[in-house]
Short mmCIF file of C-alpha atoms in Angstrom, two decimals:
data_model
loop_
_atom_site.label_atom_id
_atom_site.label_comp_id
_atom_site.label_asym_id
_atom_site.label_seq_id
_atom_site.Cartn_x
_atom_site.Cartn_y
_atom_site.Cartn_z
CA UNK A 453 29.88 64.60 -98.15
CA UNK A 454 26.38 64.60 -98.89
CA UNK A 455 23.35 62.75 -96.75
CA UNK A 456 20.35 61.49 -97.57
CA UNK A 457 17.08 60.34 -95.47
CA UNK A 458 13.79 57.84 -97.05
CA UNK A 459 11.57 59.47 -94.19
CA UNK A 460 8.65 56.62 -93.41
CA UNK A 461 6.58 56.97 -90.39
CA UNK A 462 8.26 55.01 -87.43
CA UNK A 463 11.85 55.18 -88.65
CA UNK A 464 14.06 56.80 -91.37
CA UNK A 465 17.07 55.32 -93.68
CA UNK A 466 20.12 57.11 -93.67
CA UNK A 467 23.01 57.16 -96.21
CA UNK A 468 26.36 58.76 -96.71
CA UNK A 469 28.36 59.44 -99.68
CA UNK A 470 31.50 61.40 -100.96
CA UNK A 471 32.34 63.99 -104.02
CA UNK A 472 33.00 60.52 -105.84
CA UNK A 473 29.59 58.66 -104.79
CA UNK A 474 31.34 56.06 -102.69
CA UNK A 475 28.99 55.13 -99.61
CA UNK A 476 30.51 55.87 -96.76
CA UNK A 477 27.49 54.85 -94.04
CA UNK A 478 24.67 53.67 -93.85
CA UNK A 479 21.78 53.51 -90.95
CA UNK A 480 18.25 53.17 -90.26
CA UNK A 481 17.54 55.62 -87.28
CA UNK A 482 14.13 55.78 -85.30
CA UNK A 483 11.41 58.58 -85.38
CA UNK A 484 12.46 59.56 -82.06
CA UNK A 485 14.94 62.09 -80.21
CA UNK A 486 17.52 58.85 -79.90
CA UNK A 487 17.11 58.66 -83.80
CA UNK A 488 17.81 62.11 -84.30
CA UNK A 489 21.06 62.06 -82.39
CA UNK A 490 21.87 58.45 -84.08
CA UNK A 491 21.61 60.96 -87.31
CA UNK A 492 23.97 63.65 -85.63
CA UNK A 493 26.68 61.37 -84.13
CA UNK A 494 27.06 60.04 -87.56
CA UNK A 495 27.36 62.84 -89.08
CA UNK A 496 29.81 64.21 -87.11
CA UNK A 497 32.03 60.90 -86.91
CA UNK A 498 32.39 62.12 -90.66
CA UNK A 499 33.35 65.42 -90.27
CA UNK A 500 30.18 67.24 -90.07
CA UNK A 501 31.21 70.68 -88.50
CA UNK A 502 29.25 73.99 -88.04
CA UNK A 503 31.82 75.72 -90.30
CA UNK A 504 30.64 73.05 -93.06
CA UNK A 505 27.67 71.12 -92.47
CA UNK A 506 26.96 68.28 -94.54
CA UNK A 507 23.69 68.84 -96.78
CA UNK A 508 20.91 66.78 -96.61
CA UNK A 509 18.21 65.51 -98.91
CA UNK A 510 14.75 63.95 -97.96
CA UNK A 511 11.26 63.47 -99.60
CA UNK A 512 9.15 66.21 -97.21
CA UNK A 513 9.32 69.40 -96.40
CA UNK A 514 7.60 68.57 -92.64
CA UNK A 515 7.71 66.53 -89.78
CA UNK A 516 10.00 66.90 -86.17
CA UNK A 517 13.40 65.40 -88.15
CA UNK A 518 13.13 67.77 -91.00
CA UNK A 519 12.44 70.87 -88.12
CA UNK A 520 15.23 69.40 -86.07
CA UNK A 521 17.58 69.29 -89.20
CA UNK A 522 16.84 72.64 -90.23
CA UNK A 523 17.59 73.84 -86.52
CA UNK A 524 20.65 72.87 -86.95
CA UNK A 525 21.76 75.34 -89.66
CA UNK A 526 22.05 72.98 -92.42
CA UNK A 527 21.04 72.81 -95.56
CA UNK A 528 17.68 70.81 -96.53
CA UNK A 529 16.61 70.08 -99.86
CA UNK A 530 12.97 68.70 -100.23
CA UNK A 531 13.07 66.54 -103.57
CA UNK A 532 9.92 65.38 -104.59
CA UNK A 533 9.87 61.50 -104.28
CA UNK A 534 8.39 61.80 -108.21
CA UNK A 535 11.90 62.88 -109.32
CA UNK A 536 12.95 60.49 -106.89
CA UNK A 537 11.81 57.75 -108.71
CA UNK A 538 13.33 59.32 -112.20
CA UNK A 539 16.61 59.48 -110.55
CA UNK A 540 16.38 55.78 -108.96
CA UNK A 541 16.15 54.26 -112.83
CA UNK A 542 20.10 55.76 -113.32
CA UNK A 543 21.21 53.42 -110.49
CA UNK A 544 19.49 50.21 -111.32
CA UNK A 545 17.33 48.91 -114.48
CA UNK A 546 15.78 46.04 -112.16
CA UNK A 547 13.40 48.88 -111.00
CA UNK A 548 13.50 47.36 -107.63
CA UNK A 549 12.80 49.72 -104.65
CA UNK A 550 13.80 49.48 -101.04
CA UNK A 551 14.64 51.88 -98.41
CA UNK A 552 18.45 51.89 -98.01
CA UNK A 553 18.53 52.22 -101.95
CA UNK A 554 16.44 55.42 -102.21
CA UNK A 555 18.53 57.13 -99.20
CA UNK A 556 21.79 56.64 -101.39
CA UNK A 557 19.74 58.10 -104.47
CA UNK A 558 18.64 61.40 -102.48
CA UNK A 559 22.58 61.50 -101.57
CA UNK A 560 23.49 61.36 -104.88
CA UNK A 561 21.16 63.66 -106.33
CA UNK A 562 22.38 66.65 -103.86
CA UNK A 563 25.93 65.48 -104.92
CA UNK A 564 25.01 65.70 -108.85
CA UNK A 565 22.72 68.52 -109.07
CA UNK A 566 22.44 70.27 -106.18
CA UNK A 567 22.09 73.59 -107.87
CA UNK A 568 19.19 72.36 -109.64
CA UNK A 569 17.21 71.73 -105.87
CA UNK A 570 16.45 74.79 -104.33
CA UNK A 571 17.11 73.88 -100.45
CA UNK A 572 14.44 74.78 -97.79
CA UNK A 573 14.71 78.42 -97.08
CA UNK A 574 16.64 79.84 -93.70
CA UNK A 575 13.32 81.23 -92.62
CA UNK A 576 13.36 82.43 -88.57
CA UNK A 577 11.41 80.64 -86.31
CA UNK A 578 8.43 83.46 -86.33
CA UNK A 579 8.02 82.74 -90.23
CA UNK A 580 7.55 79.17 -89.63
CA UNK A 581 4.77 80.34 -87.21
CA UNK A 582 3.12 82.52 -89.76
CA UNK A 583 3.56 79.84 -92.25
CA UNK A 584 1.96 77.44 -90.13
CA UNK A 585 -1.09 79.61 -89.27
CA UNK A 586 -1.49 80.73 -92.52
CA UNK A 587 -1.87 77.42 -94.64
CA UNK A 588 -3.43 76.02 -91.84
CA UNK A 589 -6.14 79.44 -92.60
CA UNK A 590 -6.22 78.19 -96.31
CA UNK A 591 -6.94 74.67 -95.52
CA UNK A 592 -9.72 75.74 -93.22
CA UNK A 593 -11.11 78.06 -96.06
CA UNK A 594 -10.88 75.69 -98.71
CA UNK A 595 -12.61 73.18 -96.04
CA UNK A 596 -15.35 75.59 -95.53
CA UNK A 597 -15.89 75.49 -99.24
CA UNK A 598 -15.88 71.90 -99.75
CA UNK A 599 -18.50 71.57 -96.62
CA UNK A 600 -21.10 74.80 -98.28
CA UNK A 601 -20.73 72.91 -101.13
CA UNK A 602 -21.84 69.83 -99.80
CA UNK A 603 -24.68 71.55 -97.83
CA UNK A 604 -25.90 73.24 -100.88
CA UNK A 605 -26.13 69.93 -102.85
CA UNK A 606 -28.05 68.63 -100.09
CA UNK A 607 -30.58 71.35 -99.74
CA UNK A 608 -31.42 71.30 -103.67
CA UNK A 609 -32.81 67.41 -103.17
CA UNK A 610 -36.18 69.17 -100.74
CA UNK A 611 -35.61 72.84 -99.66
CA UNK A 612 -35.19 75.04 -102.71
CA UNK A 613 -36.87 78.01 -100.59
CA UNK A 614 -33.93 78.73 -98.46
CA UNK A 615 -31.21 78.67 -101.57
CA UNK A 616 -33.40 81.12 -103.09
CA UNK A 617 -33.40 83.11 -99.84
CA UNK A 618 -30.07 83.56 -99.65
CA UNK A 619 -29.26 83.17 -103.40
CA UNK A 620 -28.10 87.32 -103.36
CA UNK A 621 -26.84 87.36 -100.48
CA UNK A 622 -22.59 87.83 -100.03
CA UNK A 623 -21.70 84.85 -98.05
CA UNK A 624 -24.62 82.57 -99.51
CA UNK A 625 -24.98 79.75 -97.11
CA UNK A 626 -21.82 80.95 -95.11
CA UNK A 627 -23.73 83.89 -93.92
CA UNK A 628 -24.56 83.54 -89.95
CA UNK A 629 -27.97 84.51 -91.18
CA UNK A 630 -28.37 81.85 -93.45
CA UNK A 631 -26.62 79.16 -90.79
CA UNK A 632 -28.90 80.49 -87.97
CA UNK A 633 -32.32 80.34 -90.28
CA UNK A 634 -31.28 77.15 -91.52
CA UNK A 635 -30.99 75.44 -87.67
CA UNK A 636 -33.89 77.00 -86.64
CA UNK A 637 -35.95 75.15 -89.80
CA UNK A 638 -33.69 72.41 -91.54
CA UNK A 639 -36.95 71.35 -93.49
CA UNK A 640 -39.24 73.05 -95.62
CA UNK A 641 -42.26 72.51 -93.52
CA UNK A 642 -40.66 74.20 -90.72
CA UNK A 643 -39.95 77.46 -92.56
CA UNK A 644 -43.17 77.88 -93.99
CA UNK A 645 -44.43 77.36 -90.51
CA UNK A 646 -41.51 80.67 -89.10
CA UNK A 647 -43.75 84.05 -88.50
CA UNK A 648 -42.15 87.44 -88.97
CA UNK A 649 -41.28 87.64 -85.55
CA UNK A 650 -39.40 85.12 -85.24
CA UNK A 651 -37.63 85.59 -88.30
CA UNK A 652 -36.52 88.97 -86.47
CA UNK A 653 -35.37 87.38 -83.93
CA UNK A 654 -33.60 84.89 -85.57
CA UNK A 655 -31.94 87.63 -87.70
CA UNK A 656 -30.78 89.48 -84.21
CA UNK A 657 -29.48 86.06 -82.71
CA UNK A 658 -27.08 86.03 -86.13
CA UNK A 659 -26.10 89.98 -85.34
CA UNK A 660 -27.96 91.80 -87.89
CA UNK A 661 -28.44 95.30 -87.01
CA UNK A 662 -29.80 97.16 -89.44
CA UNK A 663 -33.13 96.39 -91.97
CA UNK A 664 -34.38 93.69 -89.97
CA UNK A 665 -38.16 94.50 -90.66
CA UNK A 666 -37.74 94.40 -94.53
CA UNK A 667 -35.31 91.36 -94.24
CA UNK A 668 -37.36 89.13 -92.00
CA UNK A 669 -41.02 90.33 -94.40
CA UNK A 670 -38.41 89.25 -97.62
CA UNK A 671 -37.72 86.14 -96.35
CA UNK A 672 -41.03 84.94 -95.19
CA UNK A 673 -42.15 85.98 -98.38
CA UNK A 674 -39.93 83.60 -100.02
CA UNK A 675 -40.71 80.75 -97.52
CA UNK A 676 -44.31 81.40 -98.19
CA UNK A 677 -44.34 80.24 -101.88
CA UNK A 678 -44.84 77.30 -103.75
CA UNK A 679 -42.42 74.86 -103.81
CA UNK A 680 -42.23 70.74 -104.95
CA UNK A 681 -41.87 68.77 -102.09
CA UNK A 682 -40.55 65.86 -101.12
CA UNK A 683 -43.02 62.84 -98.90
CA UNK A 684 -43.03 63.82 -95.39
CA UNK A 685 -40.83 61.03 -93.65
CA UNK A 686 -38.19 61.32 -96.54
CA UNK A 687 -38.29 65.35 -96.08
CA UNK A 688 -37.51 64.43 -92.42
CA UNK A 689 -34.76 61.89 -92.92
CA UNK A 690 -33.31 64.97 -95.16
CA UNK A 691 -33.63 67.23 -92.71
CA UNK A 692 -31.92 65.49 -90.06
CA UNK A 693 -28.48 65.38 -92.46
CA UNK A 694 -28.78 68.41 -93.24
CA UNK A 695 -28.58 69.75 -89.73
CA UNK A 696 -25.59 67.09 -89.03
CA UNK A 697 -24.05 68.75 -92.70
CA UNK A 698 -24.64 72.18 -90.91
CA UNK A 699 -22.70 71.04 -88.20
CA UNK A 700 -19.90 70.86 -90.39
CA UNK A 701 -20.57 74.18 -91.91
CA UNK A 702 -20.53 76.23 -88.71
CA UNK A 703 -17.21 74.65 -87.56
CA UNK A 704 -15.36 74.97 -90.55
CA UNK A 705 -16.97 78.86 -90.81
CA UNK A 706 -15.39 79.00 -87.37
CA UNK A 707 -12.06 77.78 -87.38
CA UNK A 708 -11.58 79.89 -90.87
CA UNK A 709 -12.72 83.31 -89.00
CA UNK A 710 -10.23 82.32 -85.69
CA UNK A 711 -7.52 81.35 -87.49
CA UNK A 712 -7.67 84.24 -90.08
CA UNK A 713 -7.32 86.79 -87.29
CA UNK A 714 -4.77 85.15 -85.50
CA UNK A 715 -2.81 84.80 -88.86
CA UNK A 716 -3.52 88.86 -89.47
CA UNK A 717 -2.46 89.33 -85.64
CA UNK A 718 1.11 87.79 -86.27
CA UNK A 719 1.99 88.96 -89.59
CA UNK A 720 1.32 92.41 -88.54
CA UNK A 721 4.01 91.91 -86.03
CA UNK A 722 7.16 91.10 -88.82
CA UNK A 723 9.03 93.15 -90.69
CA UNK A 724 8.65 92.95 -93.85
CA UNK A 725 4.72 93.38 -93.23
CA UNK A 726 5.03 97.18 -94.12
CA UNK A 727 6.94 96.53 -97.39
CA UNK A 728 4.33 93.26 -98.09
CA UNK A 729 0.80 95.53 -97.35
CA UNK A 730 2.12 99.03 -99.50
CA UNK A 731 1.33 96.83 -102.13
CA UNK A 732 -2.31 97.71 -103.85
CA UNK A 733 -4.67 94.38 -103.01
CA UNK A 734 -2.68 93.09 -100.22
CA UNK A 735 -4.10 93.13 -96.77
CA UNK A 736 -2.90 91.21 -93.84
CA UNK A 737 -4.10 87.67 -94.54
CA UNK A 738 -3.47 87.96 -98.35
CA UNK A 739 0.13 89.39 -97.69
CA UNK A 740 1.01 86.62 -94.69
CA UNK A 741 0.07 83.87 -97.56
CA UNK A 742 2.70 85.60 -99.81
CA UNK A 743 5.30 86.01 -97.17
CA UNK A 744 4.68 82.16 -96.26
CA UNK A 745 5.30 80.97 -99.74
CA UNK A 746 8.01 83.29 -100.62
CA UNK A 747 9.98 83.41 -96.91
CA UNK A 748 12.23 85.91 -95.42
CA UNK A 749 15.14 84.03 -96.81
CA UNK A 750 16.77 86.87 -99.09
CA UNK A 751 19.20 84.50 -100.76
CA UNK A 752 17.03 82.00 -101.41
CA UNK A 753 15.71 83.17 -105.01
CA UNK A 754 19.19 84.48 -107.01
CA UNK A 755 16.99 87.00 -109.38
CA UNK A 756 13.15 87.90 -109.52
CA UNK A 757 12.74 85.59 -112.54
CA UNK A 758 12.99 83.15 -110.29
CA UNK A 759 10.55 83.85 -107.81
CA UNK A 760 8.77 84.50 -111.00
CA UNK A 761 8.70 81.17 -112.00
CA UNK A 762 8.35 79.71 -108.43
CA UNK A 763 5.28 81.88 -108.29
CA UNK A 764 4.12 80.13 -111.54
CA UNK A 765 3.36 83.68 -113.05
CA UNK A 766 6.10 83.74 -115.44
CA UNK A 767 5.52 81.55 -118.99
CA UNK A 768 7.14 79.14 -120.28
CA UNK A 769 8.53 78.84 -123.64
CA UNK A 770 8.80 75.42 -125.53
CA UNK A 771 10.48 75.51 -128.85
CA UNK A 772 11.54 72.44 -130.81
CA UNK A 773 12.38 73.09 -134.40
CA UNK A 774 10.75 75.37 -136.22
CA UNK A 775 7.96 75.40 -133.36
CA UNK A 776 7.90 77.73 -130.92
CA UNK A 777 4.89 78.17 -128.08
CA UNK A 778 4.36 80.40 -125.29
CA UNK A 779 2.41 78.72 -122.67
CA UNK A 780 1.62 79.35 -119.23
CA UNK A 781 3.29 77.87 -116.23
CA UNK A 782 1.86 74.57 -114.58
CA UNK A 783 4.75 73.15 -111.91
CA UNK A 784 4.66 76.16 -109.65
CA UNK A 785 3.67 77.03 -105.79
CA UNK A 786 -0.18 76.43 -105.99
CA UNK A 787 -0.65 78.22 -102.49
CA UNK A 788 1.09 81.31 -103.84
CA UNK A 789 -0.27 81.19 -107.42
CA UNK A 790 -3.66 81.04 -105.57
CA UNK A 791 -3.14 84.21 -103.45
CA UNK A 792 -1.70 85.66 -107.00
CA UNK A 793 -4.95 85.58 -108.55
CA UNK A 794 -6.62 87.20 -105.65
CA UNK A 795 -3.76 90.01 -105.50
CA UNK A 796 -4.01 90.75 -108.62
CA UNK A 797 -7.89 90.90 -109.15
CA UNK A 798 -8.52 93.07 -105.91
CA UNK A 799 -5.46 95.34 -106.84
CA UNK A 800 -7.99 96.64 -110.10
CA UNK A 801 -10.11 98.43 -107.83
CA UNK A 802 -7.12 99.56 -105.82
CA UNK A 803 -4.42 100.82 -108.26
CA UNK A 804 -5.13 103.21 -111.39
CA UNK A 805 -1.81 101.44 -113.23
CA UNK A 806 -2.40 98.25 -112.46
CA UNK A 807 -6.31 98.78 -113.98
CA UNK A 808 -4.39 100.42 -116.72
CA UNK A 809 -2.01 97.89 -117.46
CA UNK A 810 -5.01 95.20 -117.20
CA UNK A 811 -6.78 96.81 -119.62
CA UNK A 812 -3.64 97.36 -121.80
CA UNK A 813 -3.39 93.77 -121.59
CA UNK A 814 -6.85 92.59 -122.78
CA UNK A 815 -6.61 95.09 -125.69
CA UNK A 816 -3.72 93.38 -127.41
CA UNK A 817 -5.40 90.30 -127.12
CA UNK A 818 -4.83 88.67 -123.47
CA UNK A 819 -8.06 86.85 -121.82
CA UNK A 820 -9.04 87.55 -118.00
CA UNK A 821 -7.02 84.71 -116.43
CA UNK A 822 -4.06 85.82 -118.59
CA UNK A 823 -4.34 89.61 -118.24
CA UNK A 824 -4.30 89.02 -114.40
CA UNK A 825 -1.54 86.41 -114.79
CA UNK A 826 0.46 88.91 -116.35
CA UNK A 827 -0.31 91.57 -114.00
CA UNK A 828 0.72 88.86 -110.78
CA UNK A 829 3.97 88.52 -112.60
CA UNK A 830 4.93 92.16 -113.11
CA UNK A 831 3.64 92.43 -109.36
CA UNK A 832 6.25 89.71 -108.21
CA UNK A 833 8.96 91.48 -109.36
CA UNK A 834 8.28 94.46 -107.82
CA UNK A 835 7.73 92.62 -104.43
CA UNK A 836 11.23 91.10 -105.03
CA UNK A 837 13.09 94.13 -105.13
CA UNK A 838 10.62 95.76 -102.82
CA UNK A 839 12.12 93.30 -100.22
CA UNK A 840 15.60 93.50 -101.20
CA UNK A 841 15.93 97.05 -100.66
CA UNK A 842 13.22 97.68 -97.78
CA UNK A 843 11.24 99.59 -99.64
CA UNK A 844 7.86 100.31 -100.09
CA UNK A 845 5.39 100.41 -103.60
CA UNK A 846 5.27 103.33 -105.60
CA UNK A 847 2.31 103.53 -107.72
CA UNK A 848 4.66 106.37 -110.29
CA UNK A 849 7.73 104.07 -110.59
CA UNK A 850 5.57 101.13 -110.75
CA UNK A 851 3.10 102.18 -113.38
CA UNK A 852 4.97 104.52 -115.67
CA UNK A 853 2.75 105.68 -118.41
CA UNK A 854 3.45 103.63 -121.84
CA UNK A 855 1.35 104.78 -125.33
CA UNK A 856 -0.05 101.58 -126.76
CA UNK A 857 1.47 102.22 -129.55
CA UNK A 858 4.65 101.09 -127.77
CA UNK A 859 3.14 98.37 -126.32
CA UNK A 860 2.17 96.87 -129.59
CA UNK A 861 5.76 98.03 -131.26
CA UNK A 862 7.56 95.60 -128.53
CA UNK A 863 6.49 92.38 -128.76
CA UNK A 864 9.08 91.26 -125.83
CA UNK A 865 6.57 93.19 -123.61
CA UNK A 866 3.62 91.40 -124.85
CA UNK A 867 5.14 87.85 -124.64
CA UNK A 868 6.19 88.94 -121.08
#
């Protein structure tokens, strides 16, 4: 038997079917612990059993139902409700959608292809916490850009001074210097109005130890120039959004630092951490994004071309004809394709071979992206059998030395 669930918000359909796609039940259930066991007594009135327990398919990977379902050793397969809608148009031409209908599709698909869904992996319940914490990290860092972006857009309109304060500076506008300076004077009459001393002291407050004198003169020198400006009430009304913009700045700052360490806190604690950070331009947040993405589920990728392609590092080839194109990768794990670009550029400065093998790559023609694309993937493989076997990176068995003249001989190892 296979199941399937149209999640909505306050209550889900349910459907059964058999090996030969008769409907056996059907059910709308409530978002609620009497739902859930609604969902459980059915299933077992059909012969669900913890020997063989019947599979089921729904449109999210989230949500209590799907963590209840998955605590109950099952098998969950998250189909997106895209292919959902490809497989609803082999049912029915009237292209009419409803609930109950959509719950028999998801059935049917795990009952039709099933090997072609790859279920939700049998990660332990201190993975799911990682996994939380992590992309919940990511979020907050990607939320921290979207708000320094929005800050920095603002402060181009009237205060050029402070962007060209902190133009060189690491963090930009995410420094606590800049974030501290700029609530002290959100306007540009204010900071031409900040002596050197209290530049100092603002630099202190932001935990600056070291060349405070020569920062705070730099600084005031900067604020002291000539600038355009905008009339006096409107540089006022600007100033006043850009402290509430700030606002938004320090807290998303904030809630990236806190949940970065307590992401770096609990991966350190797992296993497979050791085997994860021996790899060059992994650290602890970088390597709990990969073990989020990727899970502790051993059997959940058969080979490491599939994690491979998962990973979106491996390319695809399309060949029709007498046409034949080797392209990258676009359906893939976005998270993990994001922390593969990272890996991969940090690991340069890290790893002799893996600058080697860059550079071996942008000789026979490759461009940045793709050089580092290709160094993610050859990465990925290693991690998979890394994992399988427990052990860690070896920068000699990794990295074996290879004449470009060999390189250029074997044109499998380019396309690769």
């Amino acid at each position: 038997m296979f199941c399937g669930v149209d999640w909505a918000e306050d209550h889900h359909d349910v459907a059964l079917v058999d090996a030969g796609g008769k409907q056996l039940a059907k059910l709308r259930i409530s978002d609620d612990a009497a739902g859930f066991a609604q969902l459980t007594a059915l299933l077992v009135e059909h012969g669900d059993c913890a020997d063989e327990p019947v599979p089921v398919a729904i449109e999210t990977s989230r949500g209590l139902l799907v963590a209840c379902l998955r605590a109950t050793g099952r098998p969950v397969s998250a189909i997106n409700p895209l292919a959902v809608a490809r497989y609803r148009d082999r049912h029915s031409v009237a292209r009419k959608k409803s609930d109950a209908v959509d719950a028999a599709v998801l059935a049917n698909i795990l009952r039709t292809d099933m090997a072609a869904h790859r279920p939700l992996p049998a990660d332990s319940e201190f993975v799911q916490a990682i996994a939380v914490l992590a992309r919940a990290q990511q979020n907050a860092v990607w939320d921290r850009g979207q708000a320094h972006n929005r800050l920095r857009s603002q402060l181009r309109e009237f205060y050029p001074a402070i962007l060209e304060a902190f133009a060189q500076h690491k963090h930009g506008l995410c420094s606590r210097e800049a974030r501290t300076i700029l609530a002290a004077a959100p306007t540009p009459a204010k900071a031409a109005r900040l002596t050197v001393r209290r530049l100092q002291a603002l630099l202190k407050q932001a935990g600056r130890v070291r060349g405070i004198q020569a920062e705070a003169d730099r600084i005031h020198e900067v604020f002291q120039r000539d600038y355009l400006h905008q009339p006096p009430q409107v540089e006022a009304a600007l100033g006043r959004q850009t402290t509430a913009l700030l606002r938004q700045l320090n807290t998303a700052c904030q809630n990236a630092d806190e949940l970065e360490e307590a992401t770096a806190q609990t991966f350190e604690e797992h296993p497979d951490a050791q085997v994860i950070r021996s790899f060059p331009g992994l650290g602890s947040l970088t390597g709990a994004r990969v073990l989020t993405e990727i899970g502790a589920d051993r059997t959940r990728f058969a080979n490491a071309g599939a994690l491979k392609a998962y990973a979106g590092s491996a390319p695809v080839t399309q060949a029709s004809g007498k046409s034949c194109v080797v392209m990258s990768r676009k359906i893939k794990n976005q998270r993990l394709a994001a922390v593969g670009y990272v890996w991969a550029f940090v690991s340069l400065t890290k790893s002799p071979g893996a600058r080697t093998h860059y550079d071996r790559r942008r000789e026979v023609g490759d461009r940045h992206v793709a050089a580092q694309r290709n160094l993610f993937n050859r990465f990925m493989g290693m991690l998979f059998d890394c994992l399988q076997h427990g052990q860690l990176y070896d920068e000699t068995k990794a990295f074996p030395i290879q004449p470009l003249e060999d390189l250029l001989e074997d044109p499998s190892s380019i396309a690769a």
